[in-house]
Coordinates of C-alpha atoms in Angstrom, one line a residue:
X215 CA -21.7 11.4 20.5
X216 CA -22.5 10.6 16.9
X217 CA -20.0 9.7 14.2
X218 CA -20.0 13.2 12.8
X219 CA -18.9 14.6 16.1
X220 CA -16.3 11.9 16.5
X221 CA -14.7 12.2 13.0
X222 CA -13.5 15.7 12.1
X223 CA -13.5 14.9 8.4
X224 CA -13.8 11.9 6.2
X225 CA -10.7 11.4 4.0
X226 CA -11.2 10.4 0.4
X227 CA -8.1 8.9 -1.4
X228 CA -7.4 9.4 -5.1
X229 CA -8.4 7.5 -7.1
X230 CA -11.7 6.7 -5.3
X231 CA -11.6 2.9 -6.1
X232 CA -12.5 -0.2 -4.1
X233 CA -9.0 -0.6 -2.7
X234 CA -8.7 3.0 -1.4
X235 CA -12.2 2.8 0.0
X236 CA -11.3 -0.5 1.7
X237 CA -8.1 1.2 3.2
X238 CA -10.1 4.1 4.6
X239 CA -12.7 1.8 6.0
X240 CA -10.0 0.2 8.1
X241 CA -7.9 3.2 9.1
X242 CA -10.5 6.0 9.3
X243 CA -14.0 4.4 9.1
X244 CA -16.8 6.7 8.4
X245 CA -19.2 5.1 10.9
X246 CA -16.7 5.2 13.7
X247 CA -18.1 6.4 17.0
X248 CA -15.6 7.5 19.6
X249 CA -15.9 5.8 22.9
X250 CA -16.9 7.4 26.2
X251 CA -13.6 8.5 27.8
X252 CA -12.4 6.7 30.9
X253 CA -12.0 8.9 34.1
X254 CA -8.2 8.8 33.8
X255 CA -5.9 7.2 31.3
X256 CA -2.5 5.9 32.2
X257 CA -1.3 7.0 28.7
X258 CA -2.9 9.1 26.0
X259 CA -1.1 8.7 22.6
X260 CA -1.5 11.4 20.0
X261 CA -0.9 10.1 16.5
X262 CA -1.4 6.6 15.0
X263 CA 1.7 6.2 12.9
X264 CA 4.3 3.6 13.7
X265 CA 5.4 5.3 16.9
X266 CA 1.9 5.8 18.2
X267 CA 0.6 2.4 17.2
X268 CA 3.6 0.6 18.9
X269 CA 3.2 2.7 22.0
X270 CA -0.5 2.2 22.3
X271 CA -0.5 -1.6 21.6
X272 CA 2.6 -2.2 23.8
X273 CA 1.2 -0.2 26.8
X274 CA -2.2 -1.7 26.6
X275 CA -0.7 -5.2 26.4
X276 CA 1.1 -4.5 29.6
X277 CA -2.1 -3.6 31.4
X278 CA -2.2 0.2 31.0
X279 CA -5.4 2.2 30.3
X280 CA -4.6 3.7 26.9
X281 CA -6.3 6.1 24.5
X282 CA -5.1 6.6 20.9
X283 CA -6.0 9.7 19.0
X284 CA -5.7 10.2 15.2
X285 CA -7.0 13.0 13.1
X286 CA -6.3 11.5 9.7
X287 CA -5.4 7.9 8.6
X288 CA -4.2 5.3 11.1
X289 CA -0.9 3.7 10.0
X290 CA 0.7 7.1 9.3
X291 CA 3.2 7.6 6.5
X292 CA 4.5 4.1 6.5
X293 CA 1.3 2.4 5.5
X294 CA -0.3 5.1 3.5
X295 CA 2.3 7.2 1.7
X296 CA 5.7 5.7 2.7
X297 CA 7.3 2.3 3.1
X298 CA 4.4 0.1 2.0
X299 CA 3.4 1.8 -1.3
X300 CA 7.0 2.7 -2.2
X301 CA 8.2 -0.9 -1.9
X302 CA 5.3 -2.2 -3.9
X303 CA 6.3 0.2 -6.7
X304 CA 10.0 -0.7 -6.4
X305 CA 9.2 -4.4 -6.6
X306 CA 7.5 -3.9 -9.9
X307 CA 10.4 -1.8 -11.2
X308 CA 12.9 -4.5 -10.2
X309 CA 11.0 -7.1 -12.2
X310 CA 11.1 -4.8 -15.2
X311 CA 14.9 -4.5 -14.8
X312 CA 15.2 -8.3 -14.4
X313 CA 13.4 -8.8 -17.7
X314 CA 15.5 -6.1 -19.4
X315 CA 18.7 -7.7 -18.2
X316 CA 17.8 -11.3 -18.8
X317 CA 19.5 -11.4 -22.2
X318 CA 22.8 -11.4 -20.3
X319 CA 21.8 -14.7 -18.7
X320 CA 20.8 -16.3 -22.0
X321 CA 17.1 -15.7 -21.8
X322 CA 16.0 -14.4 -25.2
X323 CA 12.7 -12.5 -25.3
X324 CA 11.0 -12.0 -28.7
X325 CA 9.4 -8.8 -27.6
X326 CA 10.3 -6.0 -25.2
X327 CA 8.1 -6.0 -22.1
X328 CA 5.0 -4.0 -22.1
X329 CA 4.6 -2.0 -18.9
X330 CA 1.0 -1.5 -17.7
X331 CA 1.6 1.3 -15.2
X332 CA -2.1 1.7 -14.3
X333 CA -2.0 -2.0 -13.2
X334 CA 1.2 -1.5 -11.3
X335 CA -0.5 1.3 -9.3
X336 CA -3.7 -0.7 -8.9
X337 CA -1.6 -3.6 -7.4
X338 CA 0.0 -1.1 -5.1
X339 CA -3.4 0.1 -3.8
X340 CA -4.7 -3.5 -3.5
X341 CA -1.7 -4.7 -1.4
X342 CA -1.8 -1.6 0.8
X343 CA -5.5 -2.2 1.5
X344 CA -4.8 -5.8 2.3
X345 CA -2.1 -4.8 4.9
X346 CA -4.2 -2.0 6.4
X347 CA -6.1 -4.2 8.8
X348 CA -3.0 -4.5 11.0
X349 CA -3.3 -0.8 11.7
X350 CA -7.1 -0.6 11.7
X351 CA -9.2 1.2 14.3
X352 CA -11.1 -2.1 14.9
X353 CA -8.0 -4.1 15.6
X354 CA -6.7 -1.6 18.2
X355 CA -10.1 -1.5 19.9
X356 CA -9.8 -5.3 20.2
X357 CA -6.4 -4.8 21.8
X358 CA -8.1 -2.8 24.6
X359 CA -7.2 0.6 23.3
X360 CA -9.8 3.4 23.2
X361 CA -9.5 4.8 19.7
X362 CA -10.6 8.4 19.1
X363 CA -10.7 9.8 15.6
X364 CA -10.4 13.6 15.4
X365 CA -8.1 16.4 16.2
X366 CA -6.4 16.2 19.6
X367 CA -5.7 19.5 21.4
X368 CA -3.9 19.8 24.8
X369 CA -5.7 21.8 27.4
X370 CA -4.2 24.4 29.7
X371 CA -1.9 22.8 32.3
X372 CA -1.0 19.8 30.0
X373 CA -3.0 17.2 32.0
X374 CA -5.6 16.4 29.4
X375 CA -6.4 16.3 25.7
X376 CA -9.6 17.4 24.0
X377 CA -11.0 15.5 21.0
X378 CA -14.3 17.1 19.9
X379 CA -16.5 17.3 23.0
X380 CA -14.5 14.6 24.8
X381 CA -11.8 15.4 27.4
X382 CA -9.1 12.7 27.9
X383 CA -7.4 13.1 31.3
X384 CA -4.0 11.4 31.6
X385 CA -1.2 10.5 33.9
X386 CA 1.2 10.5 30.9
X387 CA 0.9 11.4 27.3
X388 CA 2.9 10.6 24.2
X389 CA 3.2 12.9 21.1
X390 CA 3.7 10.7 18.1
X391 CA 2.2 12.9 15.3
X392 CA 5.1 12.4 12.9
X393 CA 6.2 14.7 10.1
X394 CA 5.1 15.5 6.5
X395 CA 6.8 16.5 3.3
X396 CA 7.8 20.1 3.0
X397 CA 8.9 22.1 0.0
X398 CA 12.1 24.1 -0.3
X399 CA 11.9 27.9 -0.9
X400 CA 12.4 27.7 -4.7
X401 CA 11.0 30.6 -6.6
X402 CA 7.8 29.7 -8.4
X403 CA 7.4 26.2 -6.8
X404 CA 4.4 27.2 -4.8
X405 CA 2.7 28.4 -8.0
X406 CA 2.9 25.1 -9.9
X407 CA 1.4 21.7 -9.2
X408 CA 4.0 19.2 -7.9
X409 CA 4.1 15.8 -6.2
X410 CA 5.4 14.7 -2.9
X411 CA 5.4 11.2 -1.4
X412 CA 1.9 12.1 -0.1
X413 CA 0.5 12.4 -3.7
X414 CA 2.9 10.4 -5.8
X415 CA 1.1 7.1 -5.1
X416 CA -2.2 8.5 -6.4
X417 CA -0.8 8.6 -10.0
X418 CA -2.7 6.4 -12.5
X419 CA -0.7 7.3 -15.6
X420 CA 3.0 7.2 -16.1
X421 CA 4.5 10.7 -16.6
X422 CA 6.6 10.9 -19.7
X423 CA 9.2 13.0 -17.9
X424 CA 9.8 13.5 -14.2
X425 CA 12.0 15.9 -12.3
X426 CA 13.1 14.8 -8.8
X427 CA 14.2 17.5 -6.5
X428 CA 16.5 15.9 -3.9
X429 CA 19.0 13.0 -4.1
X430 CA 18.1 11.5 -0.7
X431 CA 16.5 8.1 0.0
X432 CA 13.0 8.9 -1.3
X433 CA 14.3 10.8 -4.3
X434 CA 16.7 8.0 -5.3
X435 CA 14.2 5.2 -4.8
X436 CA 11.5 6.8 -6.8
X437 CA 13.8 8.2 -9.5
X438 CA 15.2 4.8 -10.4
X439 CA 11.8 3.1 -10.2
X440 CA 10.1 5.6 -12.6
X441 CA 13.1 5.5 -15.0
X442 CA 12.7 1.7 -15.1
X443 CA 9.0 2.2 -15.9
X444 CA 9.9 4.4 -18.8
X445 CA 9.9 8.0 -17.6
X446 CA 12.7 10.4 -18.6
X447 CA 14.0 11.2 -15.1
X448 CA 16.3 14.0 -13.9
X449 CA 17.5 14.4 -10.3
X450 CA 18.4 17.9 -9.1
X451 CA 20.8 17.8 -6.1
X452 CA 22.5 20.7 -4.5
X453 CA 25.3 18.5 -3.1
X454 CA 28.1 16.7 -5.0
X455 CA 26.6 13.2 -4.7
X456 CA 23.6 11.1 -3.9
X457 CA 22.7 10.0 -0.4
X458 CA 24.9 12.5 1.4
X459 CA 24.9 10.5 4.7
X460 CA 26.1 7.3 3.2
X461 CA 29.6 6.0 2.3
X462 CA 31.0 8.0 -0.6
X463 CA 32.2 4.8 -2.4
X464 CA 28.7 3.4 -2.1
X465 CA 27.0 6.4 -3.6
X466 CA 29.5 6.3 -6.5
X467 CA 28.4 2.8 -7.3
X468 CA 24.8 3.9 -7.1
X469 CA 25.4 6.8 -9.5
X470 CA 26.8 4.4 -12.1
X471 CA 23.7 2.2 -11.7
X472 CA 21.5 5.3 -12.2
X473 CA 23.2 6.3 -15.4
X474 CA 22.7 2.7 -16.7
X475 CA 19.0 3.2 -15.9
X476 CA 19.1 6.5 -17.9
X477 CA 18.6 8.8 -14.9
X478 CA 20.1 12.2 -15.6
X479 CA 22.1 13.4 -12.5
X480 CA 22.5 17.1 -11.9
X481 CA 24.9 17.6 -9.0
X482 CA 25.9 20.9 -7.4
X483 CA 22.8 22.4 -9.0
X484 CA 20.8 25.4 -7.9
X485 CA 17.2 25.7 -9.2
X486 CA 16.6 29.4 -10.0
X487 CA 13.0 29.3 -11.0
X488 CA 10.1 27.0 -11.6
X489 CA 7.1 27.9 -13.8
X490 CA 4.4 26.3 -15.8
X491 CA 4.1 26.7 -19.6
X492 CA 1.6 24.9 -21.9
X493 CA 0.9 22.3 -19.2
X494 CA 4.6 21.6 -18.6
X495 CA 6.7 22.4 -15.5
X496 CA 9.7 24.4 -16.5
X497 CA 12.8 24.3 -14.4
X498 CA 15.6 26.9 -14.8
X499 CA 18.8 25.7 -13.1
X500 CA 22.5 26.4 -12.9
X501 CA 25.0 23.5 -12.8
X502 CA 28.7 24.4 -12.5
X503 CA 27.9 27.9 -13.8
X504 CA 25.9 26.7 -16.8
X505 CA 22.3 27.6 -17.2
X506 CA 19.8 24.9 -18.1
X507 CA 16.1 25.2 -19.0
X508 CA 14.2 21.9 -19.0
X509 CA 10.4 21.0 -19.0
X510 CA 8.7 18.1 -17.3
X511 CA 5.3 16.5 -17.1
X512 CA 5.7 16.1 -13.3
X513 CA 7.9 17.3 -10.5
X514 CA 8.6 15.2 -7.3
X515 CA 9.8 17.2 -4.4
X516 CA 11.7 14.8 -2.2
X517 CA 13.6 17.0 0.2
X518 CA 12.6 18.4 3.5
X519 CA 10.2 17.4 6.3
X520 CA 8.0 19.5 8.6
X521 CA 6.7 18.3 12.0
X522 CA 3.0 17.8 12.5
X523 CA 2.4 20.1 15.4
X524 CA -0.6 22.1 14.1
X525 CA -3.7 22.0 16.3
X526 CA -2.0 20.4 19.3
X527 CA -1.7 23.7 21.2
X528 CA 1.7 22.6 22.6
X529 CA 2.0 26.0 24.3
X530 CA -0.9 25.2 26.5
X531 CA 0.7 22.0 27.5
X532 CA 4.1 23.7 28.2
X533 CA 5.8 21.6 25.5
X534 CA 8.7 23.3 23.8
X535 CA 9.2 22.8 20.1
X536 CA 11.0 24.4 17.1
X537 CA 11.0 24.0 13.3
X538 CA 12.5 20.5 13.6
X539 CA 9.8 19.3 15.9
X540 CA 9.1 18.6 19.6
X541 CA 12.2 18.9 21.8
X542 CA 12.9 15.9 24.0
X543 CA 15.7 14.8 26.3
X544 CA 17.6 11.5 25.9
X545 CA 14.7 9.8 27.8
X546 CA 12.2 11.1 25.2
X547 CA 10.6 13.4 27.8
X548 CA 9.5 16.8 26.7
X549 CA 9.7 20.0 28.7
X550 CA 6.4 18.9 30.4
X551 CA 7.5 16.0 32.6
X552 CA 4.1 14.2 32.0
X553 CA 4.5 14.2 28.2
X554 CA 6.9 12.2 26.1
X555 CA 7.4 12.0 22.3
X556 CA 8.7 9.4 19.8
X557 CA 9.1 9.0 16.1
X558 CA 9.5 11.6 13.3
X559 CA 8.0 14.4 15.5
X560 CA 11.2 14.5 17.6
X561 CA 13.8 12.2 16.0
X562 CA 16.6 12.9 13.5
X563 CA 16.2 9.4 12.3
X564 CA 13.0 9.5 10.2
X565 CA 12.7 5.7 9.8
X566 CA 9.8 3.3 10.7
X567 CA 12.1 1.0 12.6
X568 CA 13.5 4.0 14.5
X569 CA 10.0 5.1 15.5
X570 CA 9.2 1.5 16.5
X571 CA 12.1 1.2 19.0
X572 CA 11.7 4.7 20.3
X573 CA 8.2 3.8 21.1
X574 CA 9.4 0.8 23.1
X575 CA 11.8 3.0 25.0
X576 CA 9.0 5.5 25.6
X577 CA 6.8 2.9 27.3
X578 CA 9.5 1.9 29.7
X579 CA 10.4 5.4 30.6
X580 CA 6.9 6.8 30.8
X581 CA 5.1 4.0 32.6
X582 CA 7.8 2.0 34.5
X583 CA 10.4 4.5 35.7
X584 CA 12.8 3.4 33.1
X585 CA 16.0 5.1 32.4
X586 CA 16.6 4.1 28.8
X587 CA 18.4 6.5 26.5
X588 CA 17.5 7.2 22.9
X589 CA 21.2 7.8 22.2
X590 CA 21.8 4.1 23.0
X591 CA 19.6 2.9 20.2
X592 CA 21.7 1.5 17.3
X593 CA 19.8 2.5 14.2
X594 CA 20.6 1.0 10.8
X595 CA 19.2 2.3 7.6
X596 CA 18.8 1.2 4.1
X597 CA 17.9 2.8 0.7
X598 CA 16.0 0.3 -1.5
X599 CA 17.6 1.2 -4.8
X600 CA 19.3 -1.3 -7.1
X601 CA 21.8 -2.0 -5.6
X602 CA 20.6 -1.3 -2.1
X603 CA 22.8 0.9 0.2
X604 CA 22.8 0.2 3.9
X605 CA 24.6 1.6 6.9
X606 CA 24.9 1.3 10.7
X607 CA 27.0 3.0 13.3
X608 CA 29.7 5.5 12.7
X609 CA 31.1 6.7 9.4
X610 CA 34.9 7.4 9.2
X611 CA 34.2 11.2 9.4
X612 CA 32.1 10.7 12.5
X613 CA 34.8 8.6 14.1
X614 CA 37.4 11.3 13.5
X615 CA 35.0 13.9 15.0
X616 CA 34.7 11.8 18.1
X617 CA 38.4 11.1 18.3
X618 CA 38.0 7.4 17.7
X619 CA 40.8 5.8 15.7
X620 CA 39.5 3.1 13.4
X621 CA 40.7 0.4 11.0
X622 CA 38.5 -0.4 8.0
X623 CA 38.1 -3.6 6.1
X624 CA 36.4 -3.9 2.7
X625 CA 35.3 -6.9 0.8
X626 CA 34.3 -6.4 -2.9
X627 CA 31.4 -8.4 -4.2
X628 CA 33.5 -9.0 -7.3
X629 CA 35.3 -11.7 -5.2
X630 CA 32.1 -13.3 -3.8
X631 CA 31.1 -16.4 -5.8
X632 CA 27.3 -15.9 -5.3
X633 CA 27.5 -12.3 -6.5
X634 CA 29.5 -13.4 -9.5
X635 CA 27.0 -16.1 -10.4
X636 CA 24.0 -13.8 -10.1
X637 CA 25.7 -10.9 -12.0
X638 CA 25.6 -8.6 -9.0
X639 CA 29.2 -7.8 -8.5
X640 CA 28.8 -4.0 -8.1
X641 CA 29.0 -3.5 -4.4
X642 CA 31.0 -4.2 -1.3
X643 CA 30.8 -4.8 2.5
X644 CA 32.9 -2.5 4.7
X645 CA 33.3 -2.7 8.4
X646 CA 35.1 -0.2 10.7
X647 CA 36.6 -1.4 14.0
X648 CA 38.2 0.5 16.8
X649 CA 41.9 0.5 16.1
X650 CA 43.7 -2.3 17.9
X651 CA 40.6 -4.3 18.6
X652 CA 37.9 -6.2 16.7
X653 CA 35.0 -4.1 18.2
X654 CA 32.8 -3.0 15.3
X655 CA 31.9 0.7 15.4
X656 CA 30.3 1.1 11.9
X657 CA 29.6 -0.6 8.6
X658 CA 28.3 0.0 5.1
X659 CA 27.0 -2.5 2.6
X660 CA 26.2 -2.1 -1.1
X661 CA 24.4 -5.1 -2.5
X662 CA 21.2 -6.3 -3.9
X663 CA 20.4 -7.5 -0.4
X664 CA 22.1 -4.8 1.6
X665 CA 19.0 -4.1 3.7
X666 CA 19.1 -7.7 4.9
X667 CA 22.8 -8.1 5.3
X668 CA 23.3 -5.0 7.5
X669 CA 21.2 -6.7 10.2
X670 CA 23.9 -9.2 10.8
X671 CA 26.3 -6.4 11.6
X672 CA 23.8 -4.6 13.7
X673 CA 23.1 -7.7 15.7
X674 CA 26.9 -8.1 16.3
X675 CA 27.3 -4.5 17.4
X676 CA 24.3 -4.7 19.8
X677 CA 25.6 -7.8 21.4
X678 CA 29.3 -6.8 21.4
X679 CA 30.3 -9.6 19.0
X680 CA 33.6 -8.7 17.5
X681 CA 34.7 -9.0 13.9
X682 CA 36.9 -11.9 14.7
X683 CA 33.9 -13.9 15.9
X684 CA 32.0 -13.2 12.7
X685 CA 35.0 -14.6 10.8
X686 CA 34.8 -17.8 12.8
X687 CA 31.1 -18.2 12.3
X688 CA 30.2 -20.7 9.4
X689 CA 28.1 -19.1 6.7
X690 CA 26.3 -21.1 4.0
X691 CA 28.1 -21.3 0.7
X692 CA 27.4 -19.7 -1.7
X693 CA 25.7 -16.6 -0.3
X694 CA 26.4 -12.9 -0.5
X695 CA 26.6 -12.9 3.3
X696 CA 30.0 -14.5 2.8
X697 CA 31.3 -11.0 2.1
X698 CA 30.8 -10.2 5.8
X699 CA 32.4 -13.4 7.0
X700 CA 35.4 -12.7 4.7
X701 CA 35.8 -9.4 6.5
X702 CA 36.3 -11.4 9.7
X703 CA 39.0 -13.4 7.8
X704 CA 40.6 -10.1 6.8
X705 CA 40.8 -9.0 10.4
X706 CA 42.1 -12.3 11.7
X707 CA 44.9 -12.2 9.2
X708 CA 46.1 -8.9 10.8
X709 CA 46.7 -10.8 14.0
X710 CA 49.3 -12.9 12.2
X711 CA 52.2 -10.8 13.2
X712 CA 55.8 -11.7 12.3
X713 CA 56.4 -13.0 15.8
X714 CA 53.2 -15.0 15.6
X715 CA 54.3 -16.5 12.3
X716 CA 57.7 -17.4 13.8
X717 CA 56.0 -19.0 16.9
X718 CA 53.6 -21.1 14.7
X719 CA 56.4 -22.3 12.5
X720 CA 58.4 -23.3 15.5
X721 CA 55.4 -25.3 16.8
X722 CA 55.0 -27.0 13.4
X723 CA 58.7 -28.1 13.4
X724 CA 58.4 -29.4 17.0
X725 CA 55.3 -31.4 16.2

């Protein structure tokens, strides 16, 4: 089999520079020759995003015969069009904000900073290419995985997968093909050029104006970043606030930060029509009954995901699916008992870390008769705006729906010395415990380091460490993590009942 048979097509990333060519050489090399299939694989993994890579590497490391199939770029969304490039962009935007705000710390700059957007994007591409070897075809071959580049299609009966002329027979298979950006049914949108996370990072020039459709994590992160670069940014959101799944107080703080960064927020807005006039994208919208017509250089669509199921022939394999993706039970098994799935293709949690730990669960259940349940995974999330917004566990609304009575404790960063000293007092840490106990059932953090701080709470919840124990654990001073320790102090003070106070006073008198 020659390389043309093995590789269905050769992707070319825009711009076609040395860094993108280096990336492609790692994750979809043009000279790759698919191996001769083994007679029978213990596990065939379809899709080389986070879920597929973790599944393939983990299973091979445990001694299984594994094949990994990818039709596009190994590394999936996270490496190529998601976490990696977006955080490189956000890092540059944060530095810009730091320079802008440095006057408040007594740092006087003679000139306003000059932003070289093309260099920012070149750095993004360079760093992405440097990271790409971790997800490369060559690396996974060195791990003992048979890597096949091309479209995988299940054969009738669901016992094998065809890639080009090769047939991969398997005992078990894992569908890890992920999801992609989709566009909402807005009149005229399909007739104009627009960006998604899959094309945003190919920009080489800063748009003077940018419309962001959707106030979810991707929309929020990119809106703030581009506003800091100098774009005039407007967010269109059908709901009443940003980040609808997060704490309402947290999103109110974020909205204030966005206004400071000159992001125009249009809540409870319906887009009636999008068109193109004189090279501009024109959006006609209604907000609170008032009609607005605005023009933009670019539109970023940051709402909606569609599962990558095309070409798999899931019907032939007897795998049930719908518009949300492949249907699985709590063990991540599909309607075909030989076939499992993990990651964005089947999960409501479209996060890299969720895909990672679902993949670990899949390995145990598919290869070792495990009985792990996806519903037992405690999945935190973070949105990397400034400040960051992070959450884990139940919200108060979810607790009410489940009939769980809770007590909530909140610590403002305005009372945390490190936050005061760094000028980062906008935020809080909030923990919900089951009423009458110190068992943590959920938490939200708003802070410059919320994505890091939430892990302390996740660790406590996973290991059944109560809020009282957090309060008795010594934290370094001064740190913003003290906010979480002080929540433990708050809980411990609730245990000081009138009777307890009387008893302690009596002991003191008797001493």
